[in-house]
PDB file of C-alpha atoms in Angstrom:
ATOM      1  CA  MET A   1     153.936 -84.137 -33.337  1.00 52.00           C
ATOM      2  CA  GLY A   2     150.886 -86.314 -33.196  1.00 58.00           C
ATOM      3  CA  ASN A   3     147.186 -85.794 -32.705  1.00 69.00           C
ATOM      4  CA  LEU A   4     146.589 -82.722 -34.878  1.00 83.00           C
ATOM      5  CA  GLY A   5     143.491 -84.062 -36.662  1.00 84.00           C
ATOM      6  CA  SER A   6     141.770 -84.839 -33.358  1.00 87.00           C
ATOM      7  CA  VAL A   7     142.505 -81.337 -32.075  1.00 90.00           C
ATOM      8  CA  LEU A   8     141.147 -79.695 -35.234  1.00 90.00           C
ATOM      9  CA  ASN A   9     138.002 -81.850 -35.000  1.00 90.00           C
ATOM     10  CA  ALA A  10     137.500 -80.881 -31.344  1.00 91.00           C
ATOM     11  CA  CYS A  11     137.810 -77.198 -32.215  1.00 92.00           C
ATOM     12  CA  ALA A  12     135.265 -77.590 -35.019  1.00 92.00           C
ATOM     13  CA  LYS A  13     132.821 -79.379 -32.663  1.00 93.00           C
ATOM     14  CA  VAL A  14     132.814 -76.390 -30.287  1.00 95.00           C
ATOM     15  CA  GLY A  15     132.514 -73.875 -33.142  1.00 93.00           C
ATOM     16  CA  ALA A  16     136.082 -72.592 -32.982  1.00 92.00           C
ATOM     17  CA  GLU A  17     137.893 -71.763 -36.192  1.00 91.00           C
ATOM     18  CA  ALA A  18     141.305 -73.436 -36.127  1.00 93.00           C
ATOM     19  CA  LYS A  19     144.179 -73.887 -38.546  1.00 92.00           C
ATOM     20  CA  LEU A  20     147.502 -75.704 -38.516  1.00 92.00           C
ATOM     21  CA  VAL A  21     150.582 -73.519 -38.600  1.00 92.00           C
ATOM     22  CA  SER A  22     154.077 -74.695 -39.497  1.00 87.00           C
ATOM     23  CA  ALA A  23     156.073 -71.471 -39.806  1.00 93.00           C
ATOM     24  CA  PRO A  24     156.903 -69.148 -36.880  1.00 95.00           C
ATOM     25  CA  GLY A  25     155.582 -66.068 -38.709  1.00 95.00           C
ATOM     26  CA  GLU A  26     152.106 -67.581 -38.922  1.00 95.00           C
ATOM     27  CA  LEU A  27     151.654 -67.211 -35.159  1.00 95.00           C
ATOM     28  CA  LYS A  28     151.545 -63.427 -35.473  1.00 92.00           C
ATOM     29  CA  SER A  29     148.005 -63.571 -36.890  1.00 93.00           C
ATOM     30  CA  CYS A  30     146.670 -66.040 -34.292  1.00 95.00           C
ATOM     31  CA  ASP A  31     144.703 -64.942 -31.237  1.00 96.00           C
ATOM     32  CA  ARG A  32     145.108 -68.282 -29.381  1.00 97.00           C
ATOM     33  CA  LEU A  33     147.547 -71.153 -29.648  1.00 97.00           C
ATOM     34  CA  MET A  34     147.080 -74.843 -28.875  1.00 96.00           C
ATOM     35  CA  LEU A  35     150.232 -76.930 -28.573  1.00 95.00           C
ATOM     36  CA  PRO A  36     149.223 -80.606 -28.690  1.00 93.00           C
ATOM     37  CA  GLY A  37     151.708 -83.428 -28.691  1.00 85.00           C
ATOM     38  CA  VAL A  38     152.272 -87.159 -28.727  1.00 84.00           C
ATOM     39  CA  GLY A  39     155.697 -88.795 -28.553  1.00 88.00           C
ATOM     40  CA  ALA A  40     159.011 -88.084 -26.890  1.00 93.00           C
ATOM     41  CA  PHE A  41     160.026 -84.767 -25.320  1.00 96.00           C
ATOM     42  CA  PRO A  42     163.512 -84.470 -26.926  1.00 96.00           C
ATOM     43  CA  ASP A  43     162.180 -85.188 -30.431  1.00 95.00           C
ATOM     44  CA  ALA A  44     159.405 -82.617 -30.047  1.00 94.00           C
ATOM     45  CA  MET A  45     161.773 -79.912 -28.758  1.00 96.00           C
ATOM     46  CA  ALA A  46     164.238 -80.618 -31.572  1.00 96.00           C
ATOM     47  CA  HIS A  47     161.393 -80.286 -34.071  1.00 93.00           C
ATOM     48  CA  LEU A  48     160.356 -76.922 -32.590  1.00 95.00           C
ATOM     49  CA  ARG A  49     163.945 -75.635 -32.495  1.00 96.00           C
ATOM     50  CA  ASN A  50     164.735 -76.716 -36.052  1.00 95.00           C
ATOM     51  CA  ASN A  51     162.226 -74.313 -37.573  1.00 93.00           C
ATOM     52  CA  GLY A  52     162.377 -71.554 -34.945  1.00 96.00           C
ATOM     53  CA  MET A  53     158.948 -72.371 -33.562  1.00 96.00           C
ATOM     54  CA  ASP A  54     160.309 -72.566 -29.994  1.00 97.00           C
ATOM     55  CA  GLU A  55     161.137 -68.846 -29.950  1.00 98.00           C
ATOM     56  CA  ALA A  56     157.892 -68.000 -31.728  1.00 97.00           C
ATOM     57  CA  ILE A  57     155.917 -69.847 -29.034  1.00 98.00           C
ATOM     58  CA  ARG A  58     157.810 -68.000 -26.283  1.00 98.00           C
ATOM     59  CA  GLU A  59     157.048 -64.677 -27.999  1.00 98.00           C
ATOM     60  CA  PHE A  60     153.399 -65.669 -28.355  1.00 98.00           C
ATOM     61  CA  ALA A  61     153.160 -66.425 -24.629  1.00 98.00           C
ATOM     62  CA  ALA A  62     154.916 -63.156 -23.758  1.00 98.00           C
ATOM     63  CA  SER A  63     152.308 -61.238 -25.786  1.00 98.00           C
ATOM     64  CA  GLY A  64     149.606 -62.257 -23.292  1.00 98.00           C
ATOM     65  CA  ARG A  65     147.544 -64.233 -25.790  1.00 98.00           C
ATOM     66  CA  PRO A  66     146.162 -67.563 -24.494  1.00 98.00           C
ATOM     67  CA  LEU A  67     148.337 -70.643 -25.000  1.00 98.00           C
ATOM     68  CA  MET A  68     147.338 -74.206 -24.070  1.00 98.00           C
ATOM     69  CA  GLY A  69     149.590 -77.253 -24.202  1.00 97.00           C
ATOM     70  CA  THR A  70     148.065 -80.742 -24.000  1.00 96.00           C
ATOM     71  CA  CYS A  71     149.733 -84.071 -23.168  1.00 95.00           C
ATOM     72  CA  LEU A  72     153.321 -83.786 -24.474  1.00 96.00           C
ATOM     73  CA  GLY A  73     152.472 -80.177 -25.353  1.00 96.00           C
ATOM     74  CA  MET A  74     151.924 -79.476 -21.638  1.00 98.00           C
ATOM     75  CA  GLN A  75     155.253 -81.080 -20.760  1.00 98.00           C
ATOM     76  CA  LEU A  76     157.057 -78.877 -23.315  1.00 98.00           C
ATOM     77  CA  LEU A  77     155.895 -75.792 -21.386  1.00 98.00           C
ATOM     78  CA  PHE A  78     158.274 -76.632 -18.511  1.00 98.00           C
ATOM     79  CA  GLU A  79     161.940 -75.818 -18.060  1.00 98.00           C
ATOM     80  CA  ARG A  80     163.276 -79.329 -18.562  1.00 98.00           C
ATOM     81  CA  SER A  81     162.511 -83.030 -18.851  1.00 98.00           C
ATOM     82  CA  GLU A  82     164.374 -86.169 -17.841  1.00 97.00           C
ATOM     83  CA  GLU A  83     162.911 -88.229 -20.708  1.00 97.00           C
ATOM     84  CA  PHE A  84     165.839 -89.952 -22.490  1.00 95.00           C
ATOM     85  CA  GLY A  85     168.353 -87.782 -20.615  1.00 95.00           C
ATOM     86  CA  GLU A  86     168.163 -84.152 -19.524  1.00 96.00           C
ATOM     87  CA  HIS A  87     166.505 -81.831 -22.059  1.00 97.00           C
ATOM     88  CA  GLU A  88     165.547 -78.165 -22.020  1.00 98.00           C
ATOM     89  CA  GLY A  89     161.914 -77.223 -22.584  1.00 98.00           C
ATOM     90  CA  LEU A  90     160.207 -73.958 -23.487  1.00 98.00           C
ATOM     91  CA  GLY A  91     160.595 -72.608 -19.934  1.00 98.00           C
ATOM     92  CA  LEU A  92     157.159 -70.970 -19.804  1.00 98.00           C
ATOM     93  CA  ILE A  93     156.279 -72.590 -16.472  1.00 98.00           C
ATOM     94  CA  PRO A  94     158.855 -73.311 -13.743  1.00 98.00           C
ATOM     95  CA  GLY A  95     159.368 -77.002 -13.109  1.00 98.00           C
ATOM     96  CA  ARG A  96     160.472 -80.259 -14.647  1.00 98.00           C
ATOM     97  CA  VAL A  97     159.031 -83.410 -16.187  1.00 98.00           C
ATOM     98  CA  VAL A  98     159.859 -86.751 -14.536  1.00 98.00           C
ATOM     99  CA  ARG A  99     158.978 -90.402 -15.124  1.00 98.00           C
ATOM    100  CA  PHE A 100     156.371 -91.991 -12.884  1.00 98.00           C
ATOM    101  CA  ASP A 101     158.228 -93.333  -9.842  1.00 98.00           C
ATOM    102  CA  GLU A 102     156.842 -96.844  -9.517  1.00 97.00           C
ATOM    103  CA  ALA A 103     158.604 -97.219  -6.134  1.00 97.00           C
ATOM    104  CA  LYS A 104     156.159 -94.609  -4.769  1.00 97.00           C
ATOM    105  CA  PHE A 105     153.012 -96.343  -6.064  1.00 98.00           C
ATOM    106  CA  ASP A 106     150.626 -97.477  -3.336  1.00 94.00           C
ATOM    107  CA  HIS A 107     149.982-100.668  -5.349  1.00 94.00           C
ATOM    108  CA  PRO A 108     151.413-102.199  -8.559  1.00 95.00           C
ATOM    109  CA  LEU A 109     150.379-100.305 -11.699  1.00 97.00           C
ATOM    110  CA  LYS A 110     151.506-100.282 -15.315  1.00 97.00           C
ATOM    111  CA  VAL A 111     153.403 -97.404 -16.870  1.00 97.00           C
ATOM    112  CA  PRO A 112     152.357 -95.747 -19.136  1.00 97.00           C
ATOM    113  CA  HIS A 113     149.293 -94.442 -17.343  1.00 98.00           C
ATOM    114  CA  MET A 114     146.672 -95.075 -20.000  1.00 97.00           C
ATOM    115  CA  GLY A 115     142.910 -94.648 -19.970  1.00 97.00           C
ATOM    116  CA  TRP A 116     140.241 -92.647 -18.195  1.00 98.00           C
ATOM    117  CA  ASN A 117     141.086 -91.061 -14.860  1.00 98.00           C
ATOM    118  CA  GLU A 118     139.770 -88.303 -12.646  1.00 98.00           C
ATOM    119  CA  LEU A 119     141.016 -84.743 -12.650  1.00 98.00           C
ATOM    120  CA  PHE A 120     140.498 -82.942  -9.328  1.00 98.00           C
ATOM    121  CA  VAL A 121     140.188 -79.166  -9.624  1.00 98.00           C
ATOM    122  CA  ARG A 122     142.635 -77.598  -7.147  1.00 98.00           C
ATOM    123  CA  ARG A 123     142.276 -73.958  -8.170  1.00 98.00           C
ATOM    124  CA  ASP A 124     139.707 -72.020 -10.178  1.00 97.00           C
ATOM    125  CA  SER A 125     140.540 -71.354 -13.807  1.00 98.00           C
ATOM    126  CA  PRO A 126     138.486 -70.022 -16.718  1.00 98.00           C
ATOM    127  CA  LEU A 127     139.084 -73.359 -18.460  1.00 98.00           C
ATOM    128  CA  PHE A 128     137.041 -75.123 -15.747  1.00 98.00           C
ATOM    129  CA  GLU A 129     133.972 -72.921 -16.299  1.00 98.00           C
ATOM    130  CA  GLY A 130     130.841 -75.101 -16.351  1.00 98.00           C
ATOM    131  CA  LEU A 131     132.680 -78.242 -15.181  1.00 98.00           C
ATOM    132  CA  PRO A 132     132.359 -80.104 -11.862  1.00 98.00           C
ATOM    133  CA  ARG A 133     135.197 -80.083  -9.296  1.00 98.00           C
ATOM    134  CA  GLU A 134     136.021 -83.677 -10.259  1.00 98.00           C
ATOM    135  CA  PHE A 135     135.641 -85.150 -13.745  1.00 98.00           C
ATOM    136  CA  TYR A 136     137.153 -87.817 -15.986  1.00 98.00           C
ATOM    137  CA  LEU A 137     139.527 -87.240 -18.907  1.00 98.00           C
ATOM    138  CA  TYR A 138     141.601 -89.545 -21.108  1.00 97.00           C
ATOM    139  CA  PHE A 139     145.326 -89.993 -20.321  1.00 97.00           C
ATOM    140  CA  VAL A 140     148.279 -91.628 -22.099  1.00 96.00           C
ATOM    141  CA  HIS A 141     151.701 -90.835 -20.581  1.00 97.00           C
ATOM    142  CA  SER A 142     154.728 -92.181 -18.722  1.00 97.00           C
ATOM    143  CA  TYR A 143     156.031 -88.797 -17.487  1.00 98.00           C
ATOM    144  CA  HIS A 144     154.414 -86.034 -15.462  1.00 98.00           C
ATOM    145  CA  ALA A 145     155.211 -82.499 -14.369  1.00 98.00           C
ATOM    146  CA  VAL A 146     156.588 -81.393 -11.016  1.00 98.00           C
ATOM    147  CA  THR A 147     156.049 -77.691 -10.339  1.00 98.00           C
ATOM    148  CA  GLU A 148     155.307 -75.129  -7.649  1.00 98.00           C
ATOM    149  CA  GLU A 149     151.880 -75.203  -5.998  1.00 98.00           C
ATOM    150  CA  GLU A 150     150.942 -71.765  -7.319  1.00 98.00           C
ATOM    151  CA  TYR A 151     150.787 -73.096 -10.904  1.00 98.00           C
ATOM    152  CA  VAL A 152     148.756 -76.244 -10.137  1.00 98.00           C
ATOM    153  CA  ILE A 153     145.082 -76.041 -11.087  1.00 98.00           C
ATOM    154  CA  GLY A 154     144.386 -79.789 -11.273  1.00 98.00           C
ATOM    155  CA  THR A 155     145.761 -83.095  -9.988  1.00 98.00           C
ATOM    156  CA  THR A 156     145.126 -86.763 -10.691  1.00 98.00           C
ATOM    157  CA  TYR A 157     145.839 -89.929  -8.727  1.00 98.00           C
ATOM    158  CA  TYR A 158     147.775 -92.812 -10.294  1.00 98.00           C
ATOM    159  CA  GLY A 159     149.760 -94.648  -7.657  1.00 98.00           C
ATOM    160  CA  TYR A 160     150.259 -91.209  -6.110  1.00 98.00           C
ATOM    161  CA  GLU A 161     148.941 -87.722  -6.725  1.00 98.00           C
ATOM    162  CA  PHE A 162     150.519 -85.923  -9.686  1.00 98.00           C
ATOM    163  CA  VAL A 163     150.035 -82.596 -11.443  1.00 98.00           C
ATOM    164  CA  SER A 164     147.617 -82.945 -14.356  1.00 98.00           C
ATOM    165  CA  ALA A 165     146.677 -79.304 -15.092  1.00 98.00           C
ATOM    166  CA  VAL A 166     148.596 -76.053 -14.740  1.00 98.00           C
ATOM    167  CA  GLN A 167     148.193 -72.349 -15.358  1.00 98.00           C
ATOM    168  CA  ARG A 168     150.628 -69.468 -15.273  1.00 98.00           C
ATOM    169  CA  GLU A 169     148.790 -66.292 -16.272  1.00 98.00           C
ATOM    170  CA  ASN A 170     147.816 -66.835 -19.957  1.00 98.00           C
ATOM    171  CA  VAL A 171     149.642 -70.190 -20.294  1.00 98.00           C
ATOM    172  CA  TYR A 172     147.655 -73.370 -19.582  1.00 98.00           C
ATOM    173  CA  GLY A 173     148.583 -77.044 -19.647  1.00 98.00           C
ATOM    174  CA  PHE A 174     146.642 -80.309 -19.456  1.00 98.00           C
ATOM    175  CA  GLN A 175     148.357 -83.684 -19.182  1.00 98.00           C
ATOM    176  CA  PRO A 176     145.265 -85.567 -20.454  1.00 97.00           C
ATOM    177  CA  HIS A 177     143.897 -85.267 -23.979  1.00 95.00           C
ATOM    178  CA  PRO A 178     140.881 -82.906 -23.918  1.00 94.00           C
ATOM    179  CA  GLU A 179     140.280 -83.618 -27.612  1.00 92.00           C
ATOM    180  CA  LYS A 180     139.767 -87.342 -26.829  1.00 92.00           C
ATOM    181  CA  SER A 181     137.769 -86.848 -23.628  1.00 94.00           C
ATOM    182  CA  HIS A 182     134.194 -86.430 -24.883  1.00 93.00           C
ATOM    183  CA  ASP A 183     131.985 -83.763 -23.279  1.00 97.00           C
ATOM    184  CA  HIS A 184     134.292 -82.729 -20.430  1.00 97.00           C
ATOM    185  CA  GLY A 185     137.288 -82.416 -22.720  1.00 97.00           C
ATOM    186  CA  LEU A 186     135.305 -80.526 -25.337  1.00 97.00           C
ATOM    187  CA  LYS A 187     134.171 -78.115 -22.614  1.00 98.00           C
ATOM    188  CA  ILE A 188     137.831 -77.335 -21.859  1.00 98.00           C
ATOM    189  CA  VAL A 189     138.453 -76.696 -25.561  1.00 97.00           C
ATOM    190  CA  GLU A 190     135.323 -74.520 -25.759  1.00 97.00           C
ATOM    191  CA  ASN A 191     136.380 -72.521 -22.679  1.00 98.00           C
ATOM    192  CA  PHE A 192     139.827 -72.006 -24.181  1.00 97.00           C
ATOM    193  CA  ALA A 193     138.289 -70.815 -27.463  1.00 96.00           C
ATOM    194  CA  LYS A 194     136.228 -68.248 -25.529  1.00 96.00           C
ATOM    195  CA  LEU A 195     139.201 -66.686 -23.687  1.00 95.00           C
TER     196      LEU A 195
END
């Protein structure tokens, strides 16, 4: 759902061969998987379930091959989301997805969180290779993940600190859009392609 052309262009810019897949069986021949997304969590999960892609993604992750979700794709990696009710996710990373709590903001801000913001590296990851400990990426979202500290590799501040990058073994997630984030975002894509 969403920004597939931008993701393919980003892969091409870093010299990675990428293709769109729409059938679960196609994942068997892939050595890495990017799960991008724009839109609403329940619609995206329904779309994945309707063609069996949800189970195929879980099997892909279980195989140990690298998997990266971005924006909504990161949120789908979690166990559940509260967007438009309570909805089950892929369950690849423990945790849930919640709406920004404006009551906790240190000053008035608009939701969605939209535009350039800083990602602070909290834990080393191969996807941060060649990047500074703090760098800017492009965000567009109203919901964010809540998870255990051991899976958090990056955070961002918008009214309060929230989780913006995660890793659980071979599964990675970025709340911002690397494919729309110029050099720093392309470096993340390049690092992922090299795994």
